[in-house]
mmCIF file with all atom_site columns, N, CA and C in Angstrom:
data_model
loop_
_atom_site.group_PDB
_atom_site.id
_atom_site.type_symbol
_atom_site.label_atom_id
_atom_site.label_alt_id
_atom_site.label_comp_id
_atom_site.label_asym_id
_atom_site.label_entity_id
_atom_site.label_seq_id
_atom_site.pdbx_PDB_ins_code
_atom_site.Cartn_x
_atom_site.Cartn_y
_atom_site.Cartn_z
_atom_site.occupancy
_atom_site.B_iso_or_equiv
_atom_site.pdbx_formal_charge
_atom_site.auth_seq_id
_atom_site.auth_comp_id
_atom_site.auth_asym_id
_atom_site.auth_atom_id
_atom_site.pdbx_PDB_model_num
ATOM 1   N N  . UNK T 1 1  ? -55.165 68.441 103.609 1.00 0.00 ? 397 UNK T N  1
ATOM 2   C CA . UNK T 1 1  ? -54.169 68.158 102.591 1.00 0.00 ? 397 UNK T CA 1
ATOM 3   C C  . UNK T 1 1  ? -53.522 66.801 102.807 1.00 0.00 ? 397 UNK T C  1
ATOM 4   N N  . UNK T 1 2  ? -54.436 65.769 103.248 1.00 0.00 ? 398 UNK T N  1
ATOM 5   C CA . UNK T 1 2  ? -53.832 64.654 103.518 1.00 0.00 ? 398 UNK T CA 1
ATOM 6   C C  . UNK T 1 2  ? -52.772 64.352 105.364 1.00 0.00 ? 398 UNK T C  1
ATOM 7   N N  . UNK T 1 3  ? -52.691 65.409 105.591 1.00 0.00 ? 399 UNK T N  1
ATOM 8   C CA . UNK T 1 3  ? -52.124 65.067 106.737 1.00 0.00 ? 399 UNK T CA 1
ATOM 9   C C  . UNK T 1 3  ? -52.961 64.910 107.882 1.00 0.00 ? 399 UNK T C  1
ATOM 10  N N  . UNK T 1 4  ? -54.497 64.727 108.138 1.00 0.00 ? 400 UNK T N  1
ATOM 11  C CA . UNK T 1 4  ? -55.566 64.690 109.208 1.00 0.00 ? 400 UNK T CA 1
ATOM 12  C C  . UNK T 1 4  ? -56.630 64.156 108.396 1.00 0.00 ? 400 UNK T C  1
ATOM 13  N N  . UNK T 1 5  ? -57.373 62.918 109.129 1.00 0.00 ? 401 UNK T N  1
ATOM 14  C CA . UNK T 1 5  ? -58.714 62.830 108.456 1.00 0.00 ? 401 UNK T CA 1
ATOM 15  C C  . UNK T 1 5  ? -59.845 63.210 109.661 1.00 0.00 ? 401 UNK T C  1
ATOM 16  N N  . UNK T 1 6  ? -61.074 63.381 109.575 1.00 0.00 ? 402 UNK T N  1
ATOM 17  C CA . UNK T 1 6  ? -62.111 64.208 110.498 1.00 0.00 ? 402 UNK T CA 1
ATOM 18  C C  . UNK T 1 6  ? -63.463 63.248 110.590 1.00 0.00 ? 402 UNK T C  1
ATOM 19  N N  . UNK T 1 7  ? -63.918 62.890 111.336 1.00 0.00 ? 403 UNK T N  1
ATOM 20  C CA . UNK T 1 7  ? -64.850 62.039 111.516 1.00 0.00 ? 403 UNK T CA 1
ATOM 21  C C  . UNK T 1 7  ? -65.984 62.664 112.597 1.00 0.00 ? 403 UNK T C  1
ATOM 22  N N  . UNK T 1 8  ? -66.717 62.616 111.665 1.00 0.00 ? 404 UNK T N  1
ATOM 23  C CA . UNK T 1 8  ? -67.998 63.116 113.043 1.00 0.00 ? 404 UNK T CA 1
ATOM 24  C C  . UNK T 1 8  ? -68.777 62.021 113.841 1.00 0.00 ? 404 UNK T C  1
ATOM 25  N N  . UNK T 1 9  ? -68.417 62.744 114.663 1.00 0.00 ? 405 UNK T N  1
ATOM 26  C CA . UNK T 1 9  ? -68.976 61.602 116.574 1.00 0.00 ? 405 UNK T CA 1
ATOM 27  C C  . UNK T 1 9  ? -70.159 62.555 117.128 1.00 0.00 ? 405 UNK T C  1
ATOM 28  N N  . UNK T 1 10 ? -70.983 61.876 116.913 1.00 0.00 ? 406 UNK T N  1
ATOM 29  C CA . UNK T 1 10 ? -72.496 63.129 117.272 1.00 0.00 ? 406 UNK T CA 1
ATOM 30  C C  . UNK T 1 10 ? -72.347 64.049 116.706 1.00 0.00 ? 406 UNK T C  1
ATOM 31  N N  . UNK T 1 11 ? -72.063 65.261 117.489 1.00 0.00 ? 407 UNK T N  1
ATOM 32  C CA . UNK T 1 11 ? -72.028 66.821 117.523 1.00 0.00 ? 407 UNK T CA 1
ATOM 33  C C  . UNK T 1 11 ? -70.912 67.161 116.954 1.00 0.00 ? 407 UNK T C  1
ATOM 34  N N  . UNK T 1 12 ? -69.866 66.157 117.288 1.00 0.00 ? 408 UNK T N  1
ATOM 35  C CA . UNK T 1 12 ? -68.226 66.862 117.298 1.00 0.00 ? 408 UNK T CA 1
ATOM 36  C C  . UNK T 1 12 ? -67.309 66.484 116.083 1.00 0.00 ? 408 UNK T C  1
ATOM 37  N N  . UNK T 1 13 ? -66.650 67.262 115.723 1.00 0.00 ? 409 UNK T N  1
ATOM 38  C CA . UNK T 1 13 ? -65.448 66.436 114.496 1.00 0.00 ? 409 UNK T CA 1
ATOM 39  C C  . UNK T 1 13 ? -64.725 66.187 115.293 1.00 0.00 ? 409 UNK T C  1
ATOM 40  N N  . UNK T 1 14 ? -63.825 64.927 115.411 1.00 0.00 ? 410 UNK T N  1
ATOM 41  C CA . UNK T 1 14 ? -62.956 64.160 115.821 1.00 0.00 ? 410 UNK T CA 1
ATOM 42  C C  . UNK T 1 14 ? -61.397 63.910 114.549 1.00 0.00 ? 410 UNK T C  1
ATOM 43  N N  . UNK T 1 15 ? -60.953 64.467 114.575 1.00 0.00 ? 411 UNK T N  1
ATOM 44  C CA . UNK T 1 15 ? -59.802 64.489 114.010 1.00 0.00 ? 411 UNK T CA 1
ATOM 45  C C  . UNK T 1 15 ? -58.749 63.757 114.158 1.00 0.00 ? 411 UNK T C  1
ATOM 46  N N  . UNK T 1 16 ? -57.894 63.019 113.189 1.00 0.00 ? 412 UNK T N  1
ATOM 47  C CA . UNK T 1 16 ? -56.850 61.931 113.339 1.00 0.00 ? 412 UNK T CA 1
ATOM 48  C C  . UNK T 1 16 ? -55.824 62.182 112.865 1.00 0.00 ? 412 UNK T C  1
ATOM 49  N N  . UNK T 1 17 ? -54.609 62.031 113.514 1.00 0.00 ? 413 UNK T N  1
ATOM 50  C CA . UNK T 1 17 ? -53.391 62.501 112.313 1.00 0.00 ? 413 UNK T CA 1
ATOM 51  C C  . UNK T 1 17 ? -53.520 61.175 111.352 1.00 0.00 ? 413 UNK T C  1
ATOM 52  N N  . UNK T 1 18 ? -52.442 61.620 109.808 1.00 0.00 ? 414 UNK T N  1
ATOM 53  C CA . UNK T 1 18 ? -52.739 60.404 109.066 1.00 0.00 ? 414 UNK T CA 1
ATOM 54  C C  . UNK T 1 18 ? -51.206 60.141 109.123 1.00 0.00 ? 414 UNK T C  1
ATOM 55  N N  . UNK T 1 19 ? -50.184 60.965 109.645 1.00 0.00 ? 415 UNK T N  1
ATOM 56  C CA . UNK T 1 19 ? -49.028 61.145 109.473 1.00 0.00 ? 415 UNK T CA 1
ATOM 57  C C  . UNK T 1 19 ? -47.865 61.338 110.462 1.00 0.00 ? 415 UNK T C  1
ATOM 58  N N  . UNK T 1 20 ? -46.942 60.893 110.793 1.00 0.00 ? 416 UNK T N  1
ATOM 59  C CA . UNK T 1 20 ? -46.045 61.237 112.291 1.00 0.00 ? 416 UNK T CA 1
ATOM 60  C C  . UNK T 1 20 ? -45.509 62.608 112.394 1.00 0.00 ? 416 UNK T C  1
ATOM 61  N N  . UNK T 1 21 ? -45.330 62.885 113.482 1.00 0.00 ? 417 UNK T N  1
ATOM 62  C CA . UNK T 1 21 ? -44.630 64.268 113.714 1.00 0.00 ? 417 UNK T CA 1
ATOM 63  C C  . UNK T 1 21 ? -43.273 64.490 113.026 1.00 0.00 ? 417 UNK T C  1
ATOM 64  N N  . UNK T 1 22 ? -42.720 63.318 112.638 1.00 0.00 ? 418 UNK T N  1
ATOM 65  C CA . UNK T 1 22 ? -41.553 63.546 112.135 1.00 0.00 ? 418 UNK T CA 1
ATOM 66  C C  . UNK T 1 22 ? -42.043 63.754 110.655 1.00 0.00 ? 418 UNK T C  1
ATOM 67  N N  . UNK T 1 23 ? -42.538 63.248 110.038 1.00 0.00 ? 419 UNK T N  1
ATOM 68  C CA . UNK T 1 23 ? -42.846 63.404 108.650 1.00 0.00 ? 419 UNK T CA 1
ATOM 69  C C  . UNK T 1 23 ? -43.637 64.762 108.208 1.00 0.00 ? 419 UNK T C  1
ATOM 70  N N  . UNK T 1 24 ? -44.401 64.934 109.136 1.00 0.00 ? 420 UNK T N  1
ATOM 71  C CA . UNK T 1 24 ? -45.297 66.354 108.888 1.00 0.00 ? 420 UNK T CA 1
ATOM 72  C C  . UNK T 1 24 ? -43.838 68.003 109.311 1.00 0.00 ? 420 UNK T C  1
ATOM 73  N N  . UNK T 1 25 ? -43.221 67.476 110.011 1.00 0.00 ? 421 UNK T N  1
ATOM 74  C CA . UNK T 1 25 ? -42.377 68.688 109.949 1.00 0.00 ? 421 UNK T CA 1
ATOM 75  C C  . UNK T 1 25 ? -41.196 68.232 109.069 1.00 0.00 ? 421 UNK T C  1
ATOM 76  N N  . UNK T 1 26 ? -40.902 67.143 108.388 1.00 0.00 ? 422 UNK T N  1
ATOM 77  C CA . UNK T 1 26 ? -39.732 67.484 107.038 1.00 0.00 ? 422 UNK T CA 1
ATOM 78  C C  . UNK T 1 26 ? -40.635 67.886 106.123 1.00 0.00 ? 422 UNK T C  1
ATOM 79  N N  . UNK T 1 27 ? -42.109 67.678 105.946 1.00 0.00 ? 423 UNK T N  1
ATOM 80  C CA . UNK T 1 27 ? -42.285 68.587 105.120 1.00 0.00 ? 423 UNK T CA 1
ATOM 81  C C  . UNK T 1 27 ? -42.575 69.868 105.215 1.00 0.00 ? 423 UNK T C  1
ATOM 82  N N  . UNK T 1 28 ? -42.696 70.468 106.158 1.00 0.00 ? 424 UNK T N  1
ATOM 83  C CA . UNK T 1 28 ? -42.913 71.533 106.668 1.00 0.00 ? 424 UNK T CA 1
ATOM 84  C C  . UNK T 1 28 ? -41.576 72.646 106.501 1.00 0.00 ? 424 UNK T C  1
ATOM 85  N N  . UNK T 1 29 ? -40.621 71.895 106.537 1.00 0.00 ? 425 UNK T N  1
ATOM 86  C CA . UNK T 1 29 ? -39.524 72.387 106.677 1.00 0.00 ? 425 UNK T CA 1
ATOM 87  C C  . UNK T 1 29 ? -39.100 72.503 105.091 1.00 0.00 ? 425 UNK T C  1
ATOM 88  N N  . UNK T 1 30 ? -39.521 71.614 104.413 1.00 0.00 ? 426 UNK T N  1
ATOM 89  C CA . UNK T 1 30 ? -39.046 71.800 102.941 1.00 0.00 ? 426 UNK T CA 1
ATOM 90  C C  . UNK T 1 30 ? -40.097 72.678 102.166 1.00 0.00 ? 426 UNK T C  1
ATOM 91  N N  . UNK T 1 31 ? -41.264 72.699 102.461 1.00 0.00 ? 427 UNK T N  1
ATOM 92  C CA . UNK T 1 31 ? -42.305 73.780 101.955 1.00 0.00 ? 427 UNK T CA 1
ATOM 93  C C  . UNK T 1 31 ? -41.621 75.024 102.627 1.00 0.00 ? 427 UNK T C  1
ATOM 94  N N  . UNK T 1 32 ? -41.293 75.198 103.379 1.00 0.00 ? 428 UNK T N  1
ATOM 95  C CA . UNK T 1 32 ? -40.609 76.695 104.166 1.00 0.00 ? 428 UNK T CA 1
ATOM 96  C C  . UNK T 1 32 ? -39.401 77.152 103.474 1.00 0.00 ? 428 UNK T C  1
ATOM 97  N N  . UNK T 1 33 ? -38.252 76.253 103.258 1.00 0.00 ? 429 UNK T N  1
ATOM 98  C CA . UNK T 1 33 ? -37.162 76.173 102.627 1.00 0.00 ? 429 UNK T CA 1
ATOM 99  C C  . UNK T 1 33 ? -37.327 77.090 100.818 1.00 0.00 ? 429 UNK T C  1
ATOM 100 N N  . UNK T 1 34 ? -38.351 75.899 100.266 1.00 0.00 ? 430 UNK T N  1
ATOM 101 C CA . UNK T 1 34 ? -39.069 76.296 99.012  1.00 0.00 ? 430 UNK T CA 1
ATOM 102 C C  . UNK T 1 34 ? -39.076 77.526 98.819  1.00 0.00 ? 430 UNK T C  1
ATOM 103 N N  . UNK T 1 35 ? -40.416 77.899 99.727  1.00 0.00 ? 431 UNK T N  1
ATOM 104 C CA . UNK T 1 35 ? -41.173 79.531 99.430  1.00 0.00 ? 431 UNK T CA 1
ATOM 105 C C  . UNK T 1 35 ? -40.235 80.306 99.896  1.00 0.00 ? 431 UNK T C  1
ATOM 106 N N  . UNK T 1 36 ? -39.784 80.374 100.999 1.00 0.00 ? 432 UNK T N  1
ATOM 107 C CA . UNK T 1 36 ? -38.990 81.669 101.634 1.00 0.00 ? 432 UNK T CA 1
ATOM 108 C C  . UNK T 1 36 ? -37.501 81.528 101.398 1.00 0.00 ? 432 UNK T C  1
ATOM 109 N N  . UNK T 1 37 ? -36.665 80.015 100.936 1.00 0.00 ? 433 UNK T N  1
ATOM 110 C CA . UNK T 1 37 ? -35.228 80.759 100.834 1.00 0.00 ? 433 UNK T CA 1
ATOM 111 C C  . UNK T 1 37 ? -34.814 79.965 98.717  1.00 0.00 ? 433 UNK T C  1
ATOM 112 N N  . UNK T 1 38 ? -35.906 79.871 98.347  1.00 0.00 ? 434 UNK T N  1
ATOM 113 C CA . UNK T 1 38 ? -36.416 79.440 97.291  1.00 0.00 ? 434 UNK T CA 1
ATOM 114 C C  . UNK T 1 38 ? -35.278 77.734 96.738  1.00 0.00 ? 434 UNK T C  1
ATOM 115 N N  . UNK T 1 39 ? -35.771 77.590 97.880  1.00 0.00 ? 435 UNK T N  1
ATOM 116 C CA . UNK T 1 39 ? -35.135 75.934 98.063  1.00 0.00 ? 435 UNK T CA 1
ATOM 117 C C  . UNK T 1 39 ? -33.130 75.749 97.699  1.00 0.00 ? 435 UNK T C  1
ATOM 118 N N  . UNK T 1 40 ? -32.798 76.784 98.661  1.00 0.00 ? 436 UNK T N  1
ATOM 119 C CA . UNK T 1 40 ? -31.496 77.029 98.859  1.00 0.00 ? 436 UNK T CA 1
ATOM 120 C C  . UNK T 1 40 ? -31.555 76.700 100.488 1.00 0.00 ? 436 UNK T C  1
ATOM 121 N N  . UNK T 1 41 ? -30.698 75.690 100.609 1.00 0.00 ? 437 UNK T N  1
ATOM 122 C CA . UNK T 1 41 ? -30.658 74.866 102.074 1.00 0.00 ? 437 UNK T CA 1
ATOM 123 C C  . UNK T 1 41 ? -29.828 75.446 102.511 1.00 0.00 ? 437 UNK T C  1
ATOM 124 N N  . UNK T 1 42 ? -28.515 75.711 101.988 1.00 0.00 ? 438 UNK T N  1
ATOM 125 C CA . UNK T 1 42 ? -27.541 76.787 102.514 1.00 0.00 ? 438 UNK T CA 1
ATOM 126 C C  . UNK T 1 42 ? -27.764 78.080 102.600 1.00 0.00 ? 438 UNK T C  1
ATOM 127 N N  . UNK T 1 43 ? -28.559 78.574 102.044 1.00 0.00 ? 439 UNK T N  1
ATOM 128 C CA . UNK T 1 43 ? -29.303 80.189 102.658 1.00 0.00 ? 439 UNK T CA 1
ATOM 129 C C  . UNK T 1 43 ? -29.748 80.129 104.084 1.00 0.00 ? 439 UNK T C  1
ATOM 130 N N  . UNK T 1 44 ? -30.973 79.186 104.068 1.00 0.00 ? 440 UNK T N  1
ATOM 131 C CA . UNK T 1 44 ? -31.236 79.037 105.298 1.00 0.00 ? 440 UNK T CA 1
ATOM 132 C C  . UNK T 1 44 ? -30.363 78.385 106.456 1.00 0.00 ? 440 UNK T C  1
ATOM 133 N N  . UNK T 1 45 ? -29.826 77.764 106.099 1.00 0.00 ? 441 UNK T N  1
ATOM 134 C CA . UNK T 1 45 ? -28.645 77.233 107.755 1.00 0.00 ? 441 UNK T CA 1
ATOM 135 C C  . UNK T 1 45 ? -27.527 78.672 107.364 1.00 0.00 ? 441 UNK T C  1
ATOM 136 N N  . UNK T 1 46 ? -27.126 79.074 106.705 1.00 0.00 ? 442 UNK T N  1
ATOM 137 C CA . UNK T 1 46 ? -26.636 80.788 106.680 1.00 0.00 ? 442 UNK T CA 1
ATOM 138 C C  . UNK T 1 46 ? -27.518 82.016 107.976 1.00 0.00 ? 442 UNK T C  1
ATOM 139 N N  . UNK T 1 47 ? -28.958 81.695 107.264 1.00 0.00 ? 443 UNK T N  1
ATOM 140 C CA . UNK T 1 47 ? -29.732 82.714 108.025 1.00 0.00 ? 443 UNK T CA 1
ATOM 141 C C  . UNK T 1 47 ? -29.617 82.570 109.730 1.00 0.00 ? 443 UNK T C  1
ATOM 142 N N  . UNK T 1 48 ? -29.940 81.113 109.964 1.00 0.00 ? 444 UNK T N  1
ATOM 143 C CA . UNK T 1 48 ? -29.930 80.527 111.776 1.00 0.00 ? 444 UNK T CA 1
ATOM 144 C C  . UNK T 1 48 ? -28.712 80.830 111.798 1.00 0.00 ? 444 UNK T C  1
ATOM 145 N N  . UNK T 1 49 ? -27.759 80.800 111.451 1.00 0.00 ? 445 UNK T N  1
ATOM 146 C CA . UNK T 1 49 ? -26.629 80.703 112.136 1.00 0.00 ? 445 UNK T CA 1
ATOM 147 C C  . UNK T 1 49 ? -25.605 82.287 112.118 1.00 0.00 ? 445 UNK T C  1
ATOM 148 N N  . UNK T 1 50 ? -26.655 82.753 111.756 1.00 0.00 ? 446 UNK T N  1
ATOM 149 C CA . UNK T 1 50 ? -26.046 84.259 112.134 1.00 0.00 ? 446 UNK T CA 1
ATOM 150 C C  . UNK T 1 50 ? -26.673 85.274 112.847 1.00 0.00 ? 446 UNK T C  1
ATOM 151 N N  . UNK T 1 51 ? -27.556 84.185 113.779 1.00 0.00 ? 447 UNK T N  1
ATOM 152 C CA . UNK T 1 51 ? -28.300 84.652 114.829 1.00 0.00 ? 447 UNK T CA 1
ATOM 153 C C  . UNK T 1 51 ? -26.858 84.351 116.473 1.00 0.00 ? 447 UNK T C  1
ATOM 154 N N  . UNK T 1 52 ? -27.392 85.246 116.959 1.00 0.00 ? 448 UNK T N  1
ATOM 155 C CA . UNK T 1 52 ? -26.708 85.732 118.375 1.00 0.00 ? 448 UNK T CA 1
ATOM 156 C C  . UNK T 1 52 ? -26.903 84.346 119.816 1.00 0.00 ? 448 UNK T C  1
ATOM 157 N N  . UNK T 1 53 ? -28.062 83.422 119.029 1.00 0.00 ? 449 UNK T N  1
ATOM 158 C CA . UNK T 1 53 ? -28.943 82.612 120.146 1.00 0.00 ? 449 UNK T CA 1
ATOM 159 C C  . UNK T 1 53 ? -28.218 81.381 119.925 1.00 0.00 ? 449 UNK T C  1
ATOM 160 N N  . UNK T 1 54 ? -27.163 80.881 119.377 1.00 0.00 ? 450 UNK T N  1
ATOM 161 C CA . UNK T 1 54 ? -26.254 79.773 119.458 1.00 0.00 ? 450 UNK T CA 1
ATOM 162 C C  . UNK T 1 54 ? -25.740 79.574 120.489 1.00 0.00 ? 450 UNK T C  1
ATOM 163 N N  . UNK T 1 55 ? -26.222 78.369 121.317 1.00 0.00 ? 451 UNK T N  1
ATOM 164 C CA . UNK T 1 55 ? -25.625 78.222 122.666 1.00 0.00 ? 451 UNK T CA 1
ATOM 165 C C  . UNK T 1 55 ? -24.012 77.349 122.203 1.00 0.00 ? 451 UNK T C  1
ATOM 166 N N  . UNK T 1 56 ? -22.889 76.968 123.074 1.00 0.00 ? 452 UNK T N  1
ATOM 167 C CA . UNK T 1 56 ? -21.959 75.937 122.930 1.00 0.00 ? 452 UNK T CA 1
ATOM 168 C C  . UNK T 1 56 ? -22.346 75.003 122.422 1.00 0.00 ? 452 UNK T C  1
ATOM 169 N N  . UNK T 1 57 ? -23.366 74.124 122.947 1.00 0.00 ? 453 UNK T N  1
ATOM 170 C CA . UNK T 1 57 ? -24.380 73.043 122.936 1.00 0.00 ? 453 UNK T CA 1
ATOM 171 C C  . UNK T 1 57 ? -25.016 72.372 121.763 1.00 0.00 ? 453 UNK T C  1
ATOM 172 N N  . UNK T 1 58 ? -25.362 74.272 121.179 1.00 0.00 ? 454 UNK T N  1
ATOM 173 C CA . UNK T 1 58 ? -25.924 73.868 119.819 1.00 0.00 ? 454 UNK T CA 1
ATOM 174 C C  . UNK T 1 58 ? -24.994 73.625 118.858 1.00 0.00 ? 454 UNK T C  1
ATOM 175 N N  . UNK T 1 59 ? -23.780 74.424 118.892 1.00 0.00 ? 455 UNK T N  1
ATOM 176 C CA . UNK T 1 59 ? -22.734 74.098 118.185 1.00 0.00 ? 455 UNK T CA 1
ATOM 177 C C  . UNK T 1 59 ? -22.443 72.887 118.413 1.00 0.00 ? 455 UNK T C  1
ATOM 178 N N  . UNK T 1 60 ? -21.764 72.787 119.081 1.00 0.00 ? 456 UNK T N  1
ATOM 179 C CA . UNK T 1 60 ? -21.427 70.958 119.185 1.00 0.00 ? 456 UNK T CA 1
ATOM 180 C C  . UNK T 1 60 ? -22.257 70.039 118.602 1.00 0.00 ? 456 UNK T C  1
ATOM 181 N N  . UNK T 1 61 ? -23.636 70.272 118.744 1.00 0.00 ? 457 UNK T N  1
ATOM 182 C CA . UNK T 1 61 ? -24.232 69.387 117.910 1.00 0.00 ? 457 UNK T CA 1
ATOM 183 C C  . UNK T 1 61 ? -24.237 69.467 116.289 1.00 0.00 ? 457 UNK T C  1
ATOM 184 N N  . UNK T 1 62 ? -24.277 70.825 115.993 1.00 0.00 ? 458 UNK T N  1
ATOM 185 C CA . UNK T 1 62 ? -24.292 70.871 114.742 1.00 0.00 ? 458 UNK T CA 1
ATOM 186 C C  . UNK T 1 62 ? -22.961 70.588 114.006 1.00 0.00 ? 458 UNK T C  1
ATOM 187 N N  . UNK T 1 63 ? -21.643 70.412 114.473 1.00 0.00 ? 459 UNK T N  1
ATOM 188 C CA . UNK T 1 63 ? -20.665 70.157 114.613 1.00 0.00 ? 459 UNK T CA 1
ATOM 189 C C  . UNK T 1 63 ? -20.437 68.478 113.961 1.00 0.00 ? 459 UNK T C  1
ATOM 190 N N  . UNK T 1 64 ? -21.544 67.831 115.319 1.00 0.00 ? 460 UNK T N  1
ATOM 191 C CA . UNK T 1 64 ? -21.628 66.055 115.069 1.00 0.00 ? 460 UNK T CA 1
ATOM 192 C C  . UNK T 1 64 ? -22.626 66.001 113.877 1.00 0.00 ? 460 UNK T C  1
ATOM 193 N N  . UNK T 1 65 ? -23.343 66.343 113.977 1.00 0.00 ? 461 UNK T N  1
ATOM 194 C CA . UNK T 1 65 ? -24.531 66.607 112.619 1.00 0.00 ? 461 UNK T CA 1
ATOM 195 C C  . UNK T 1 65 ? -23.343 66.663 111.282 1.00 0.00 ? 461 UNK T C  1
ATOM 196 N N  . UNK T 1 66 ? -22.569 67.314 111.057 1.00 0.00 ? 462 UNK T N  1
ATOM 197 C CA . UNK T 1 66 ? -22.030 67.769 109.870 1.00 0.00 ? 462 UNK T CA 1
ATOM 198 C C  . UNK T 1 66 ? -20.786 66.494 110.185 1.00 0.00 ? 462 UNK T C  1
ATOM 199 N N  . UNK T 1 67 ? -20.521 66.668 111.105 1.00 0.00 ? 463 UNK T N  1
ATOM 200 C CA . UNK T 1 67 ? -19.074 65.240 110.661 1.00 0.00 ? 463 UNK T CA 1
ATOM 201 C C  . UNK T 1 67 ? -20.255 64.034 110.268 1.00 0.00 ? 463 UNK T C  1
ATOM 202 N N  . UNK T 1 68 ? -21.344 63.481 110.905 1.00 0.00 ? 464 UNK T N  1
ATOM 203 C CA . UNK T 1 68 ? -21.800 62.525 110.611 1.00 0.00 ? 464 UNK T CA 1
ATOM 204 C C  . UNK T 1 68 ? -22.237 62.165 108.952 1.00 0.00 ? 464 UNK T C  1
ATOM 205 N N  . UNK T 1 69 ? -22.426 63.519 108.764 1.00 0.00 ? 465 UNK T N  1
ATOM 206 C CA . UNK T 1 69 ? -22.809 63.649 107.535 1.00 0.00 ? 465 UNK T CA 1
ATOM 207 C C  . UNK T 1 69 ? -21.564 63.248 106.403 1.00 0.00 ? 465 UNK T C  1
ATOM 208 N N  . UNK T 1 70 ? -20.706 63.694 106.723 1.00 0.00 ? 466 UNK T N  1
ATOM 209 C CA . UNK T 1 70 ? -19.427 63.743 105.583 1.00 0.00 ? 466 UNK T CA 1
ATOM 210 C C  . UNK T 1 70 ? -18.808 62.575 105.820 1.00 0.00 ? 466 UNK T C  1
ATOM 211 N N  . UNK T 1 71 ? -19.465 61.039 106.674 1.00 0.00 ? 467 UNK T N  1
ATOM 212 C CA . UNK T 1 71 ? -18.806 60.178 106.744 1.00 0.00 ? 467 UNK T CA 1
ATOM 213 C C  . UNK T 1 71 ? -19.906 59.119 106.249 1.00 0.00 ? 467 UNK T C  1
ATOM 214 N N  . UNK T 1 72 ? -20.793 59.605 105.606 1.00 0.00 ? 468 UNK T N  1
ATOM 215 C CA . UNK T 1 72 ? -21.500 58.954 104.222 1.00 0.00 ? 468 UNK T CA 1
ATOM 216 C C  . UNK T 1 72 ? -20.875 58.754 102.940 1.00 0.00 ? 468 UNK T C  1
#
């Protein structure tokens, strides 16, 4: 689907990303978002965050994440 091209070397397919890790998981994350919380971003940061597995740590970051944000 555009994110790997495949090249055969003798015997073997040899595979290339076409795309960075960062780019292949925002979309990953927005195809996920889409299908399963039907592209409601606040459903899903609702869903993580009413899990039990929030360290201090993570809070705090998500904390700087959201001030950084509101000072756009």
């Amino acid at each position: 689907k555009g994110f790997i091209s495949s090249e055969k070397v003798r015997r073997a397919n040899c595979y290339t990303p076409l795309i960075d890790c960062e780019e292949y998981r925002r979309f990953v994350a927005e195809d996920f978002v889409e299908r399963v919380f039907g592209n409601n971003r606040v459903a899903l940061i609702t869903a993580l965050l009413q899990t039990d597995d929030l360290t201090e740590n993570d809070i705090t970051e998500l904390k700087k994440l959201v001030d950084s944000l509101e000072e756009k």
